[in-house]
XYZ file of C-alpha atoms in Angstrom:
357
model
C 240.354 214.198 176.199
C 243.574 212.236 175.889
C 246.201 213.660 173.598
C 249.706 212.262 173.590
C 252.304 214.797 174.667
C 255.359 215.043 172.441
C 258.772 214.815 174.073
C 261.205 217.700 173.548
C 263.372 217.303 170.499
C 260.806 215.461 168.395
C 260.086 216.239 164.745
C 256.815 217.839 165.898
C 258.733 220.299 168.078
C 261.012 221.117 165.153
C 258.035 221.755 162.857
C 256.355 223.922 165.503
C 259.499 226.040 165.797
C 259.769 226.427 162.023
C 256.103 227.390 161.828
C 256.484 230.053 164.543
C 259.465 231.500 162.690
C 257.492 231.638 159.446
C 254.475 233.212 161.166
C 256.699 235.956 162.561
C 258.260 236.587 159.149
C 255.015 236.323 157.135
C 252.114 237.185 159.497
C 249.602 237.589 156.641
C 250.382 234.313 154.875
C 247.531 231.786 154.823
C 248.096 228.487 156.602
C 247.849 226.537 153.343
C 250.703 228.546 151.832
C 252.701 228.159 155.051
C 252.280 224.393 154.867
C 253.503 224.388 151.269
C 256.503 226.467 152.222
C 257.334 224.144 155.126
C 256.886 221.031 152.984
C 254.047 219.546 155.057
C 250.273 219.207 154.814
C 247.978 221.866 156.249
C 246.583 219.348 158.722
C 250.038 218.729 160.179
C 250.173 222.400 161.168
C 246.613 222.373 162.528
C 247.471 219.351 164.695
C 250.277 221.288 166.388
C 247.652 223.118 168.434
C 247.073 221.762 171.927
C 244.461 221.689 174.663
C 241.080 223.205 173.799
C 242.574 224.779 170.664
C 242.286 221.408 168.887
C 239.529 218.889 169.587
C 239.107 215.933 167.212
C 235.667 215.192 165.813
C 233.940 211.860 165.293
C 233.947 210.748 161.688
C 230.153 210.658 161.231
C 230.441 213.840 159.197
C 227.067 213.547 157.467
C 225.225 213.670 160.798
C 227.321 216.667 161.830
C 226.434 218.625 158.679
C 222.759 217.799 159.155
C 222.886 219.010 162.772
C 224.412 222.359 161.732
C 220.965 223.730 160.865
C 220.447 224.267 164.603
C 223.307 226.768 164.961
C 222.001 229.345 162.478
C 224.328 231.380 160.251
C 227.888 230.203 159.666
C 230.575 230.959 157.122
C 231.639 227.990 155.016
C 234.869 227.821 153.043
C 235.882 225.413 150.307
C 238.939 225.781 148.135
C 241.538 224.263 145.889
C 245.064 225.556 145.311
C 243.901 228.303 142.967
C 240.475 229.480 144.173
C 238.860 230.104 147.583
C 235.040 230.223 147.894
C 233.353 231.595 151.050
C 229.606 231.805 151.717
C 227.737 232.954 154.824
C 224.340 231.386 155.395
C 222.338 228.769 157.293
C 222.325 225.045 156.584
C 218.889 223.773 155.568
C 217.844 220.166 155.025
C 221.273 218.619 154.505
C 220.685 215.098 153.201
C 222.884 212.157 152.309
C 222.183 209.081 150.229
C 221.511 205.616 151.589
C 225.147 204.628 151.272
C 226.308 207.774 153.054
C 228.899 208.353 150.336
C 227.391 211.628 149.119
C 225.390 214.478 150.580
C 223.942 217.823 149.583
C 222.362 220.998 150.835
C 220.579 223.624 148.749
C 219.565 227.155 149.593
C 221.825 229.714 151.271
C 224.309 226.887 151.829
C 224.623 225.076 148.495
C 227.087 222.175 148.536
C 227.647 218.717 147.066
C 229.725 216.493 149.364
C 231.744 213.343 148.575
C 232.512 211.774 151.930
C 235.103 209.237 150.798
C 237.514 212.176 150.742
C 236.648 213.265 154.317
C 239.073 211.499 156.650
C 239.654 213.789 159.653
C 237.726 216.542 161.416
C 238.622 218.997 164.178
C 237.160 221.787 166.213
C 239.778 224.535 165.997
C 240.132 227.642 168.126
C 242.732 230.230 167.166
C 243.625 233.699 168.343
C 243.399 236.344 165.630
C 243.458 240.138 165.662
C 239.695 240.328 166.202
C 239.739 237.847 169.093
C 239.036 234.120 169.238
C 238.051 232.440 165.971
C 236.281 229.077 166.077
C 235.802 226.634 163.248
C 235.145 223.033 162.290
C 237.763 221.875 159.800
C 237.794 218.735 157.664
C 240.713 217.107 155.841
C 241.337 214.266 153.407
C 243.653 211.290 153.877
C 246.571 213.375 152.620
C 246.043 216.127 155.187
C 244.676 218.628 152.653
C 241.765 220.811 153.768
C 238.453 219.794 152.192
C 236.013 222.126 153.953
C 235.852 224.597 156.862
C 232.881 225.961 158.797
C 233.335 229.136 160.858
C 231.299 230.489 163.719
C 230.214 234.072 162.971
C 228.677 236.896 165.017
C 225.113 235.696 164.315
C 225.785 232.030 165.090
C 223.819 230.666 168.065
C 226.714 230.225 170.490
C 224.945 227.761 172.787
C 223.805 225.593 169.883
C 227.322 225.702 168.390
C 228.810 224.566 171.709
C 226.287 221.738 172.066
C 227.002 220.515 168.552
C 230.775 220.697 168.983
C 230.624 218.772 172.252
C 228.250 216.103 170.921
C 230.536 215.341 167.958
C 233.821 215.593 169.886
C 235.977 212.473 169.851
C 238.014 211.276 172.805
C 241.148 210.362 170.890
C 243.337 212.205 168.417
C 243.707 209.611 165.692
C 247.247 209.146 164.347
C 248.146 210.601 160.977
C 250.978 209.323 158.823
C 251.940 211.837 156.117
C 251.516 210.385 152.625
C 252.676 213.312 150.544
C 250.446 215.293 148.230
C 247.301 213.923 146.626
C 248.098 212.224 143.311
C 247.089 214.364 140.352
C 244.821 212.642 137.781
C 246.678 212.032 134.543
C 245.627 213.765 131.361
C 244.407 211.560 128.517
C 246.273 211.687 125.208
C 243.974 213.013 122.451
C 244.635 209.995 120.244
C 243.336 207.711 123.014
C 239.916 209.392 123.073
C 236.920 207.932 121.266
C 236.123 211.188 119.478
C 233.086 209.746 117.701
C 231.452 208.884 121.027
C 232.485 212.279 122.390
C 231.028 214.313 119.523
C 227.846 212.294 119.153
C 227.263 212.171 122.908
C 227.856 215.913 123.240
C 225.317 216.727 120.514
C 222.754 214.520 122.259
C 223.227 215.855 125.806
C 219.937 216.578 127.559
C 221.259 217.444 131.037
C 224.563 219.041 132.082
C 224.707 216.520 134.941
C 225.197 213.755 132.357
C 228.441 215.351 131.189
C 230.678 213.321 133.492
C 229.230 210.058 132.221
C 229.867 211.171 128.643
C 233.527 211.881 129.384
C 233.843 208.420 130.918
C 232.256 206.723 127.888
C 234.572 208.606 125.548
C 237.613 207.803 127.667
C 238.721 211.383 128.198
C 239.283 214.020 130.826
C 237.400 217.306 130.777
C 240.145 219.576 129.422
C 241.188 217.169 126.671
C 237.535 216.991 125.587
C 237.378 220.777 125.289
C 240.606 220.851 123.297
C 239.219 218.234 120.904
C 235.964 220.198 120.482
C 237.655 223.555 120.075
C 235.670 225.649 117.599
C 232.622 223.373 117.811
C 231.390 223.590 121.382
C 234.362 225.165 123.174
C 236.442 228.331 122.814
C 239.684 228.973 124.669
C 239.589 232.489 126.084
C 242.704 234.605 125.769
C 243.199 238.219 126.746
C 246.184 240.399 126.057
C 244.961 243.456 127.970
C 243.823 241.897 131.247
C 242.631 238.816 133.062
C 239.670 236.709 131.921
C 238.133 236.473 135.383
C 238.540 240.166 136.077
C 236.800 241.042 132.811
C 234.024 238.499 133.425
C 233.366 239.804 136.933
C 233.294 243.374 135.652
C 230.753 242.393 133.001
C 228.574 240.664 135.596
C 228.788 243.619 137.968
C 228.228 246.348 135.392
C 225.256 244.572 133.822
C 223.743 243.327 137.108
C 223.841 239.774 135.784
C 223.378 237.024 138.397
C 225.639 234.000 138.029
C 226.484 230.691 139.683
C 230.052 230.202 140.944
C 231.209 226.606 141.487
C 234.479 225.872 143.322
C 235.552 222.520 144.610
C 238.067 219.830 145.368
C 237.663 216.032 145.370
C 235.621 216.176 148.596
C 233.152 218.970 147.902
C 231.654 221.389 145.393
C 230.474 224.698 146.858
C 228.119 227.004 144.955
C 227.041 230.620 145.225
C 224.234 232.070 143.129
C 223.706 235.806 142.852
C 225.108 239.134 141.716
C 228.586 240.488 142.467
C 229.402 244.090 143.380
C 232.649 244.721 145.257
C 235.620 243.645 143.133
C 239.242 244.121 144.082
C 242.549 242.909 142.708
C 245.397 242.355 145.163
C 248.536 241.250 143.337
C 247.855 237.890 141.673
C 244.533 237.518 143.517
C 241.243 238.654 141.985
C 238.628 239.037 144.713
C 234.882 239.366 145.185
C 234.302 240.938 148.607
C 230.533 241.030 149.046
C 228.343 240.540 152.092
C 227.604 236.821 152.181
C 230.003 235.871 149.392
C 233.754 236.119 148.949
C 235.778 234.680 146.083
C 239.575 234.753 145.879
C 241.276 233.488 142.716
C 245.009 233.405 142.074
C 244.749 234.152 138.379
C 248.492 233.758 137.814
C 248.195 230.068 138.726
C 245.261 229.425 136.372
C 246.596 227.977 133.144
C 243.638 228.428 130.815
C 240.039 229.595 130.506
C 237.346 228.121 128.261
C 233.879 229.152 127.221
C 231.818 225.982 126.871
C 228.382 225.351 125.377
C 226.407 222.180 126.057
C 223.013 221.164 124.691
C 220.246 220.362 127.166
C 216.514 219.815 127.245
C 216.273 223.517 128.159
C 218.462 224.754 125.313
C 222.160 225.582 125.209
C 223.870 225.926 128.594
C 226.942 228.194 128.600
C 229.751 228.116 131.147
C 233.149 229.726 131.717
C 235.674 227.228 133.096
C 239.156 227.631 134.577
C 241.854 224.948 134.713
C 245.163 224.773 136.545
C 248.524 223.619 135.196
C 247.620 219.982 135.938
C 244.473 220.238 133.821
C 242.157 220.178 136.837
C 238.957 222.214 136.869
C 239.209 224.875 139.612
C 236.319 227.279 138.907
C 233.135 227.163 136.828
C 230.722 230.050 136.241
C 227.192 229.591 134.842
C 224.371 232.032 134.452
C 221.742 231.793 137.176
C 219.103 229.259 136.200
C 216.815 226.529 137.504
C 216.150 223.107 135.942
C 213.418 223.357 133.323
C 214.176 227.018 132.583
C 216.454 228.210 129.735
C 219.510 230.216 130.698
C 219.020 233.963 130.584
C 219.749 236.086 127.547
C 221.537 238.523 129.846
C 224.077 235.833 130.772
C 224.492 234.785 127.153
C 225.245 238.395 126.246
C 228.029 238.575 128.856
C 229.472 235.256 127.685
C 229.396 236.397 124.048
C 231.102 239.677 124.952
C 233.821 237.801 126.840
C 234.294 235.464 123.879
C 234.554 238.377 121.439
C 237.312 239.936 123.535
C 239.472 236.823 123.288
């Protein structure tokens, strides 16, 4: 594989030196936070690795995800700035549409993929305390991580190696930093067609039609909730603790299964099940279960809403978290399947959370 060597004294050498200094000072800091602190994208740090520690991947990402079924269990990680979502499982029947713009897998690995935001991929090997850690990492055009797939103890090592080699690219494509991804602008309430919003909301038959309704009404998601406050949406406020911490405790104590959605523009990752092992570490509220980890920086979440939407199966209730830019960063539903009403157990937990606000 041909990778261009950087001459001493280049900006890359300077960044590498700054990164080493930061790693020595903050050995437990995640690479995303290091990138923020250094004023670069995460991918710029990943690309500092050399030799076999960084191998570029071909950009036929849909075929790669489909081929992952052969390697057995892996750990997948998707995140945004506020929430990290990790699931261990096996890919089954990953499919993509005719255009190749979208893809999905259901089952242990439950994801919805939007490939226009997948620009670069790499096989990454890094030394950690437990030994050598291997992963496939994917980034958008701004160098922000979209999705990561980690080899685990139960992964078929030979199949993993075959897959990595078959999708390896010969050239490390150039990357020109563009700055951070532009943040979608909020819509002013007076610009929203509230009649279309209210009528369309009352007539919803499927939660998957919600995005189309927002588009017809000319609004973003958070502005819609603010306009429907008291009708279909309640802002959750707690003076004696965090909303997520209380919700997770309710789910754990009442053995209530739920669906946790976390995403970014390139992917939505879902876990369905019960939670058990909860732990707060500073600003981070964590679920640390076998097969599922969730890490949420609750100090960086601006607001929480309890939302009710009509559907052909009855009212569907969700708890939704937004960051300071008004972007959705975490959604929690009760466990359910299409054609089946949501459970009364979930509704009880949602009502209790609402009453505590």
